[in-house]
Amino acid sequence: MSTYKDATIVLAHGAWADGSSWALVIHELQRRGLNVVAAPIPLTSFGEDAAALRRIIARTQGPLIVVGHAYAGAVIGTADDERVKALVYIAALAPDEGETIAEVFYRDETHPKAPQLAPDADGFIWMPDSGFEQAFAQNATQEQIALSKAVQRPIALKSIQEKIVHPSWKNKPVWYLIAEEDRMINPKTQHFMAERMKATVRIFNVDHTPLLTAPDKVVDVILEAVQGVLH
């Protein structure tokens, strides 16, 4: 039987971010003896992002817990490998079959401080600098904000326009961290998605990117998922 320490945690970053956004979480999970991989998601199309996650999963061994932040929630929904024992959503999007990511993202009203987002001439959406401190992670330190701005990676408009095929959350255990101070994805939308997935829900007064601003809470939810499916 698989044990806690046999598991590999696969972390998928969201839009406007890269694997460094998980640094504090990675450090703490590694300190506890877990294997951790941050999946590099190209953000060039939903299909290409899903393929990138599959490549990372193929490089691992043993049971997996796959974790997605924000946009990557949709991406981890494609993780249907039998070794994936649980999915963990961190203030993440979870479109259902036939829905697009944009449809769930804009399901409820936007926060007054949410950034105005529009694609550039090449079809990529960039986060304006002010968006990082006002909505992406308003509780972050100035150093964290500066790094987030420096490493930001845009997301292709077509990534959020593709319809989702059968998501794996329909047949895997799911945990969901709801961020009640989220200014990017309406907390009301998060509650709706978590309930629809029949997820184990944990609710915190954190911003959109608790992996930066409340990593201990993110780690706790991931560990709960590990312990919940591996005995």
Coordinates of C-alpha atoms in Angstrom, one line a residue:
M1 CA 0.0 0.0 0.0
S2 CA 1.3 3.5 -0.8
T3 CA 2.4 5.7 2.0
Y4 CA 2.4 9.4 2.6
K5 CA 6.1 9.7 1.7
D6 CA 5.6 7.8 -1.6
A7 CA 3.5 10.6 -3.1
T8 CA 4.6 13.2 -5.6
I9 CA 3.0 16.6 -5.5
V10 CA 2.6 18.1 -8.9
L11 CA 2.0 21.9 -8.8
A12 CA 0.6 23.8 -11.8
H13 CA 0.9 27.6 -11.8
G14 CA -1.8 29.9 -13.2
A15 CA -1.8 32.7 -15.7
W16 CA 0.7 35.6 -15.3
A17 CA 2.9 33.3 -13.2
D18 CA 5.6 30.6 -13.4
G19 CA 6.8 27.8 -11.1
S20 CA 8.5 30.3 -8.8
S21 CA 5.1 31.3 -7.5
W22 CA 5.1 28.0 -5.7
A23 CA 8.5 28.5 -4.0
L24 CA 7.3 28.8 -0.4
V25 CA 5.0 25.8 -0.8
I26 CA 7.6 23.7 -2.5
H27 CA 10.1 24.4 0.3
E28 CA 7.7 23.3 3.0
L29 CA 6.5 20.2 1.3
Q30 CA 10.1 19.1 0.6
R31 CA 10.9 19.8 4.3
R32 CA 8.3 17.3 5.1
G33 CA 9.9 14.7 2.9
L34 CA 7.5 14.8 -0.1
N35 CA 8.6 14.7 -3.7
V36 CA 7.5 17.9 -5.5
V37 CA 7.4 19.0 -9.1
A38 CA 6.3 22.4 -10.5
A39 CA 4.9 21.8 -13.9
P40 CA 5.9 24.4 -16.5
I41 CA 2.7 25.4 -18.2
P42 CA 3.3 27.3 -21.5
L43 CA -0.1 29.3 -21.4
T44 CA -0.2 29.2 -25.2
S45 CA -3.4 27.2 -25.6
F46 CA -5.5 25.0 -23.3
G47 CA -4.6 21.9 -25.3
E48 CA -0.8 22.7 -25.1
D49 CA -1.1 23.4 -21.4
A50 CA -2.8 20.0 -20.8
A51 CA -0.1 18.3 -22.9
A52 CA 2.6 20.0 -20.8
L53 CA 1.0 18.6 -17.6
R54 CA 0.8 15.1 -19.1
R55 CA 4.5 15.2 -19.9
I56 CA 5.3 16.1 -16.3
I57 CA 3.1 13.3 -15.0
A58 CA 4.8 10.8 -17.3
R59 CA 8.1 11.7 -15.7
T60 CA 6.9 10.7 -12.2
Q61 CA 6.5 7.5 -10.4
G62 CA 4.0 6.4 -7.8
P63 CA 0.8 8.1 -6.6
L64 CA 0.3 11.7 -7.4
I65 CA -1.6 14.7 -5.9
V66 CA -2.1 17.3 -8.6
V67 CA -2.6 20.9 -7.5
G68 CA -3.7 23.8 -9.6
H69 CA -3.8 27.5 -8.9
A70 CA -6.3 29.8 -10.7
Y71 CA -6.3 29.1 -14.4
A72 CA -4.4 25.8 -13.8
G73 CA -7.5 24.4 -12.1
A74 CA -8.9 23.8 -15.6
V75 CA -5.6 22.3 -16.7
I76 CA -5.4 19.8 -13.8
G77 CA -9.0 18.7 -14.7
T78 CA -7.4 16.9 -17.6
A79 CA -5.2 14.8 -15.3
D80 CA -7.0 11.5 -15.7
D81 CA -4.0 9.2 -15.2
E82 CA -4.9 6.4 -12.7
R83 CA -1.9 7.4 -10.6
V84 CA -3.5 10.7 -9.8
K85 CA -5.2 10.1 -6.5
A86 CA -6.6 13.5 -5.8
L87 CA -6.9 17.0 -7.3
V88 CA -6.4 20.1 -5.2
Y89 CA -7.8 23.5 -6.3
I90 CA -6.3 26.7 -4.9
A91 CA -8.7 29.5 -5.7
A92 CA -8.9 27.8 -9.1
L93 CA -11.2 27.5 -12.0
A94 CA -13.0 24.3 -12.6
P95 CA -15.1 24.4 -15.8
D96 CA -17.5 21.6 -16.5
E97 CA -17.8 19.6 -19.7
G98 CA -18.8 21.9 -22.6
E99 CA -17.9 25.1 -20.7
T100 CA -15.0 27.4 -21.5
I101 CA -12.7 28.9 -18.8
A102 CA -13.9 32.4 -19.7
E103 CA -17.5 31.4 -19.0
V104 CA -16.7 30.4 -15.4
F105 CA -14.2 33.2 -14.9
Y106 CA -16.8 35.8 -15.7
R107 CA -19.8 33.9 -14.2
D108 CA -20.2 36.5 -11.4
E109 CA -19.5 40.2 -11.1
T110 CA -15.9 41.3 -11.1
H111 CA -14.3 43.1 -8.2
P112 CA -13.9 46.9 -8.5
K113 CA -10.2 46.5 -8.2
A114 CA -9.9 43.7 -10.7
P115 CA -7.6 44.6 -13.7
Q116 CA -9.0 45.4 -17.1
L117 CA -7.7 42.5 -19.3
A118 CA -7.5 42.5 -23.0
P119 CA -5.4 40.6 -25.5
D120 CA -2.4 42.3 -27.3
A121 CA -1.9 42.2 -31.1
D122 CA -0.5 38.6 -30.8
G123 CA -3.5 37.4 -28.9
F124 CA -1.9 37.3 -25.4
I125 CA -3.3 38.8 -22.3
W126 CA -0.9 40.5 -19.9
M127 CA -1.5 41.6 -16.4
P128 CA -1.0 45.4 -15.9
D129 CA 1.5 46.2 -13.3
S130 CA -1.1 47.7 -11.0
G131 CA -3.1 44.4 -11.2
F132 CA -0.5 42.5 -9.2
E133 CA -0.7 44.7 -6.1
Q134 CA -4.4 45.4 -6.4
A135 CA -5.9 42.0 -7.2
F136 CA -3.4 39.2 -8.0
A137 CA -1.9 39.3 -4.6
Q138 CA -2.9 42.4 -2.6
N139 CA -1.7 40.9 0.6
A140 CA 1.8 40.1 -0.7
T141 CA 5.0 41.9 0.3
Q142 CA 6.5 44.5 -2.0
E143 CA 9.3 42.0 -2.8
Q144 CA 6.8 39.4 -3.8
I145 CA 4.9 41.9 -6.0
A146 CA 8.1 43.0 -7.7
L147 CA 9.1 39.4 -8.4
S148 CA 5.7 38.6 -9.7
K149 CA 5.8 41.5 -12.1
A150 CA 9.3 40.6 -13.3
V151 CA 8.5 37.0 -14.1
Q152 CA 4.9 37.4 -15.4
R153 CA 4.0 35.2 -18.3
P154 CA 1.0 36.2 -20.4
I155 CA -1.8 33.8 -21.3
A156 CA -3.1 33.3 -24.8
L157 CA -6.7 34.4 -25.3
K158 CA -7.5 31.0 -27.0
S159 CA -6.5 29.2 -23.8
I160 CA -9.7 30.4 -22.1
Q161 CA -11.9 30.0 -25.1
E162 CA -11.6 26.2 -25.6
K163 CA -14.5 24.0 -24.5
I164 CA -13.7 21.5 -21.8
V165 CA -14.1 17.8 -22.4
H166 CA -15.0 15.4 -19.5
P167 CA -13.1 16.8 -16.5
S168 CA -11.4 14.3 -14.2
W169 CA -12.8 15.9 -11.1
K170 CA -16.0 14.0 -11.8
N171 CA -14.3 10.8 -10.7
K172 CA -11.5 11.7 -8.4
P173 CA -11.4 13.1 -4.8
V174 CA -11.2 16.9 -4.8
W175 CA -10.1 19.5 -2.3
Y176 CA -10.8 23.2 -2.8
L177 CA -9.2 26.2 -1.0
I178 CA -11.7 29.1 -1.3
A179 CA -10.1 32.5 -1.1
E180 CA -12.7 34.8 0.4
E181 CA -10.6 38.0 -0.4
D182 CA -10.0 37.0 -4.0
R183 CA -10.3 40.0 -6.4
M184 CA -9.6 37.9 -9.5
I185 CA -12.0 35.0 -9.2
N186 CA -15.2 35.9 -7.4
P187 CA -15.4 33.9 -4.1
K188 CA -19.1 33.3 -5.0
T189 CA -17.9 31.6 -8.2
Q190 CA -15.4 29.5 -6.1
H191 CA -18.2 28.3 -3.8
F192 CA -20.3 27.4 -6.8
M193 CA -17.5 25.4 -8.5
A194 CA -16.4 23.6 -5.2
E195 CA -20.0 22.6 -4.5
R196 CA -20.5 21.4 -8.0
M197 CA -17.4 19.2 -7.7
K198 CA -18.5 17.9 -4.3
A199 CA -15.1 19.0 -3.1
T200 CA -13.8 18.9 0.4
V201 CA -13.8 22.7 1.0
R202 CA -11.5 24.8 3.2
I203 CA -12.3 28.5 3.4
F204 CA -9.8 31.2 4.3
N205 CA -9.7 35.0 4.3
V206 CA -6.8 35.1 1.8
D207 CA -6.2 36.8 -1.5
H208 CA -6.1 35.2 -5.0
T209 CA -2.6 33.9 -4.6
P210 CA -2.3 32.3 -1.1
L211 CA 0.7 30.3 -2.3
L212 CA 2.6 33.6 -1.9
T213 CA 0.7 35.2 1.0
A214 CA -0.5 32.2 3.1
P215 CA 1.6 29.2 2.0
D216 CA 1.0 27.5 5.3
K217 CA -2.7 27.2 4.5
V218 CA -2.0 25.9 1.0
V219 CA 0.4 23.3 2.4
D220 CA -2.2 22.2 5.0
V221 CA -4.9 21.6 2.3
I222 CA -2.4 19.7 0.2
L223 CA -1.3 17.5 3.1
E224 CA -4.9 16.9 4.0
A225 CA -5.5 15.6 0.5
V226 CA -2.4 13.4 0.7
Q227 CA -3.5 11.9 4.0
G228 CA -7.1 11.6 2.7
V229 CA -6.2 9.3 -0.2
L230 CA -3.0 7.6 1.0
H231 CA -3.0 5.5 4.2

